[in-house]
Short mmCIF file of C-alpha atoms in Angstrom, two decimals:
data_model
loop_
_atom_site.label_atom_id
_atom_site.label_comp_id
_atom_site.label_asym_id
_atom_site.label_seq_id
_atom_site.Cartn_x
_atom_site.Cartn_y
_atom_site.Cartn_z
CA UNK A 195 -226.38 -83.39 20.53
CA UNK A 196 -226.57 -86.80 21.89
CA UNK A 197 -225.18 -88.99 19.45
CA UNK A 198 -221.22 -88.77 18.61
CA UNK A 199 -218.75 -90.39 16.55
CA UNK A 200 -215.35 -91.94 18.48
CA UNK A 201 -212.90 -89.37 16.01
CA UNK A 202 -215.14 -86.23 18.26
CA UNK A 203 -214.03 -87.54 21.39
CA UNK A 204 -210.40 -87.96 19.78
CA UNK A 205 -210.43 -84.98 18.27
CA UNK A 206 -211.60 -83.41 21.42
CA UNK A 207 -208.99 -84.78 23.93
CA UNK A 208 -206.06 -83.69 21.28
CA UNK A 209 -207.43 -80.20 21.19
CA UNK A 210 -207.23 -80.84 25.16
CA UNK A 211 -203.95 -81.48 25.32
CA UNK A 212 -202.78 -79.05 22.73
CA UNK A 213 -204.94 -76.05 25.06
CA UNK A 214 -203.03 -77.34 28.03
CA UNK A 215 -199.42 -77.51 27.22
CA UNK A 216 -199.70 -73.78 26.14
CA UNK A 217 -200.92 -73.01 29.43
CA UNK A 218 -198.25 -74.47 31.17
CA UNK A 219 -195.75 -72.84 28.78
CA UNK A 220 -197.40 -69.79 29.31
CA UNK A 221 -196.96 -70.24 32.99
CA UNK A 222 -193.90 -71.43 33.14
CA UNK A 223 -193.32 -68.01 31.25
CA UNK A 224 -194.79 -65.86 34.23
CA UNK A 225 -192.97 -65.33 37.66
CA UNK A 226 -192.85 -68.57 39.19
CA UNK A 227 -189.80 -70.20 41.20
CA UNK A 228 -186.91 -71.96 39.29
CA UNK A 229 -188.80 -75.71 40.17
CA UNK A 230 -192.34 -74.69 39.73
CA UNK A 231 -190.83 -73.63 36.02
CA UNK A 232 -188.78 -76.27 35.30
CA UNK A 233 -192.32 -78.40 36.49
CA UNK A 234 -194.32 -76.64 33.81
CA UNK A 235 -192.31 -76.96 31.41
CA UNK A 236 -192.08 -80.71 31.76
CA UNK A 237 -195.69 -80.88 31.82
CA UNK A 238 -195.98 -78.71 28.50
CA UNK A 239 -193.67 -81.28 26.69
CA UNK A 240 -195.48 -84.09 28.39
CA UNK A 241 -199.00 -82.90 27.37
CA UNK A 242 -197.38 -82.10 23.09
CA UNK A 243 -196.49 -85.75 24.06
CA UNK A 244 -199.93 -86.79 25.03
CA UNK A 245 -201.02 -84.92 21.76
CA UNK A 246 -198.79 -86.46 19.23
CA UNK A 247 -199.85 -90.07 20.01
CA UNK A 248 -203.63 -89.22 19.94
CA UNK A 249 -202.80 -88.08 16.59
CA UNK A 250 -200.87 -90.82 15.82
CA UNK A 251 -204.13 -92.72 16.55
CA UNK A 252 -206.35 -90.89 13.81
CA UNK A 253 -203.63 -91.94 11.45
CA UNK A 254 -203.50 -95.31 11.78
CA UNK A 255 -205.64 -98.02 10.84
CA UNK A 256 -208.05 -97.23 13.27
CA UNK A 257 -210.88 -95.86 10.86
CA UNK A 258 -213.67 -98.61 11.75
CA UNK A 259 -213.76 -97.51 15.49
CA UNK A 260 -213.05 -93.67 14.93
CA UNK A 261 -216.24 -93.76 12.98
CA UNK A 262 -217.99 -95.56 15.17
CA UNK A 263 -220.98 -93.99 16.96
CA UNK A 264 -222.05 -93.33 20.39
CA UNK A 265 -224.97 -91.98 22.64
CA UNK A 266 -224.04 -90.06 25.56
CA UNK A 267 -226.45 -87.48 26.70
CA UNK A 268 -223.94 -86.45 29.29
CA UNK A 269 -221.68 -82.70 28.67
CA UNK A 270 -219.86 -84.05 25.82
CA UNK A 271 -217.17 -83.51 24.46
CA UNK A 272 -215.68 -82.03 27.31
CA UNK A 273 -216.48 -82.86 31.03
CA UNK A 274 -216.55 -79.47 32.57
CA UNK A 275 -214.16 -79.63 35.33
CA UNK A 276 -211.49 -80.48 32.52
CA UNK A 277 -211.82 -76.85 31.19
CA UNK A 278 -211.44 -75.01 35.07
CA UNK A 279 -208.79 -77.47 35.81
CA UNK A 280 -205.69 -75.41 33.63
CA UNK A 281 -207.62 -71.97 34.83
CA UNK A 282 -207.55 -72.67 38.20
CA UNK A 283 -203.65 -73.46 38.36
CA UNK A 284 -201.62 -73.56 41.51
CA UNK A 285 -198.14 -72.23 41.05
CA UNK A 286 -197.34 -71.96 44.57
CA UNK A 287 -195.24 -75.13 44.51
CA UNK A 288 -194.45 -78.33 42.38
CA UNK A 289 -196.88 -80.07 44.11
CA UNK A 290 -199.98 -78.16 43.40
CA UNK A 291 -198.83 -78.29 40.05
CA UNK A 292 -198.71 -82.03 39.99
CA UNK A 293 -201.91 -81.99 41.32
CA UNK A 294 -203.50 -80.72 39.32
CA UNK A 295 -201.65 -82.73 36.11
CA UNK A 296 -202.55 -85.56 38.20
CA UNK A 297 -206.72 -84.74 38.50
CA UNK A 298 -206.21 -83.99 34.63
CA UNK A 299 -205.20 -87.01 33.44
CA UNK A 300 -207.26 -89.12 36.18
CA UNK A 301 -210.44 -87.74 34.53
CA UNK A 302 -209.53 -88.32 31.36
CA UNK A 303 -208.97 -91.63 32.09
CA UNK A 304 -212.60 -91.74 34.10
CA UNK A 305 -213.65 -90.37 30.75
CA UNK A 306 -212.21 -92.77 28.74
CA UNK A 307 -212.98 -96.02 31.00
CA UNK A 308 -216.79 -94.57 30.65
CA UNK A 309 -216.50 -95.10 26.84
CA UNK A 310 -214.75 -98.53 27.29
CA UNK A 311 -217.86 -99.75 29.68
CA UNK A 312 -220.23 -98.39 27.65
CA UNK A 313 -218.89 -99.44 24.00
CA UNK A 314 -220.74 -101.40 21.94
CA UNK A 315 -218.15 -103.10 19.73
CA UNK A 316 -215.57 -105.20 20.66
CA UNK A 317 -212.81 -102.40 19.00
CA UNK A 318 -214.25 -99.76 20.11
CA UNK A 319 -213.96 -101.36 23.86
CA UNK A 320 -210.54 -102.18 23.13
CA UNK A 321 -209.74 -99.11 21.84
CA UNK A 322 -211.29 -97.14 24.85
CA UNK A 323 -209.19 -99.83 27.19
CA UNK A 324 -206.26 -99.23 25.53
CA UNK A 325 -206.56 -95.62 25.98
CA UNK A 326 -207.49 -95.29 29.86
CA UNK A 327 -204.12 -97.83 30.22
CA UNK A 328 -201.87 -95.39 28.74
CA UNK A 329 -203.16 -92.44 30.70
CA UNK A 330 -202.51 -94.65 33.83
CA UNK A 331 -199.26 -95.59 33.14
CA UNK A 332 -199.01 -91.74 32.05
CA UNK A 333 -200.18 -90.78 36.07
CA UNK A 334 -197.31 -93.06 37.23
CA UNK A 335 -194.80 -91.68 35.17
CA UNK A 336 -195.83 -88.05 35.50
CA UNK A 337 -195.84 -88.31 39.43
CA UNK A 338 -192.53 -90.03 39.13
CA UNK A 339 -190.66 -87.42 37.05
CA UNK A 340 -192.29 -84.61 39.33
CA UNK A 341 -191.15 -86.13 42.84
CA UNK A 342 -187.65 -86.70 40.96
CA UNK A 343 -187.55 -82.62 40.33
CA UNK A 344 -188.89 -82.06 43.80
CA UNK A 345 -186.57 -84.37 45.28
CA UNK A 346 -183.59 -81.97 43.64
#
């Protein structure tokens, strides 16, 4: 379908998040060393983090640009790399794990500057704006934390 209401794309990236913390915390479950766990499991909290605000974001006043519409004829809802990215893992070290969070979130915020260019209100551009920020501030704090734990 080509035509898509803001709350899909919401809804989407929540479900995202949700999907991806359980794979880390399934992983962190499996045989990996004491920082590669201790790295997932940050990342699993992180991404129930990521979830809560989006949710947050349904439930607030933000009804006008939720239901706003949009045409993109592209593979929405969900950019396919986004849904190889948790299956093809690296838990050979904390740093292919942070790589990986690291492409995660970078699309996602591709993804969500792509709405903000493309928007054709001036809330729903805001709102897109708004949204790719926080994931970059999100990619400077989750590299952060992880070089801390490697640094141990």
């Amino acid at each position: 379908m080509r035509f898509h209401q803001v709350k899909e794309l919401v809804d989407w990236a929540v479900d995202f998040h949700r999907r991806l913390g359980e794979q880390y915390t399934a992983l962190a479950q499996g045989e990996v060393s004491e920082r590669v766990k201790m790295a997932l499991e940050y990342l699993a909290e992180h991404e129930e983090k990521m979830q809560r605000e989006l949710e947050e974001y349904r439930q607030e006043d933000q009804r006008g640009v939720l239901d706003a519409w949009f045409d993109d004829p592209s593979d929405f809802p969900h950019p396919p790399m986004l849904e190889r990215l948790p299956k093809s893992l690296d838990c050979s070290s904390v740093q292919s794990v942070l790589a990986t969070a690291l492409t995660a979130h970078r699309t996602l915020q591709d993804l969500y500057e792509h709405r903000a260019e493309g928007a054709v209100g001036r809330d729903e551009h805001a709102f897109f704006a708004a949204l790719s920020r926080g994931h970059e501030a999100e990619v400077r704090r989750v590299a952060r934390d992880m070089q801390r734990l490697e640094d141990y």
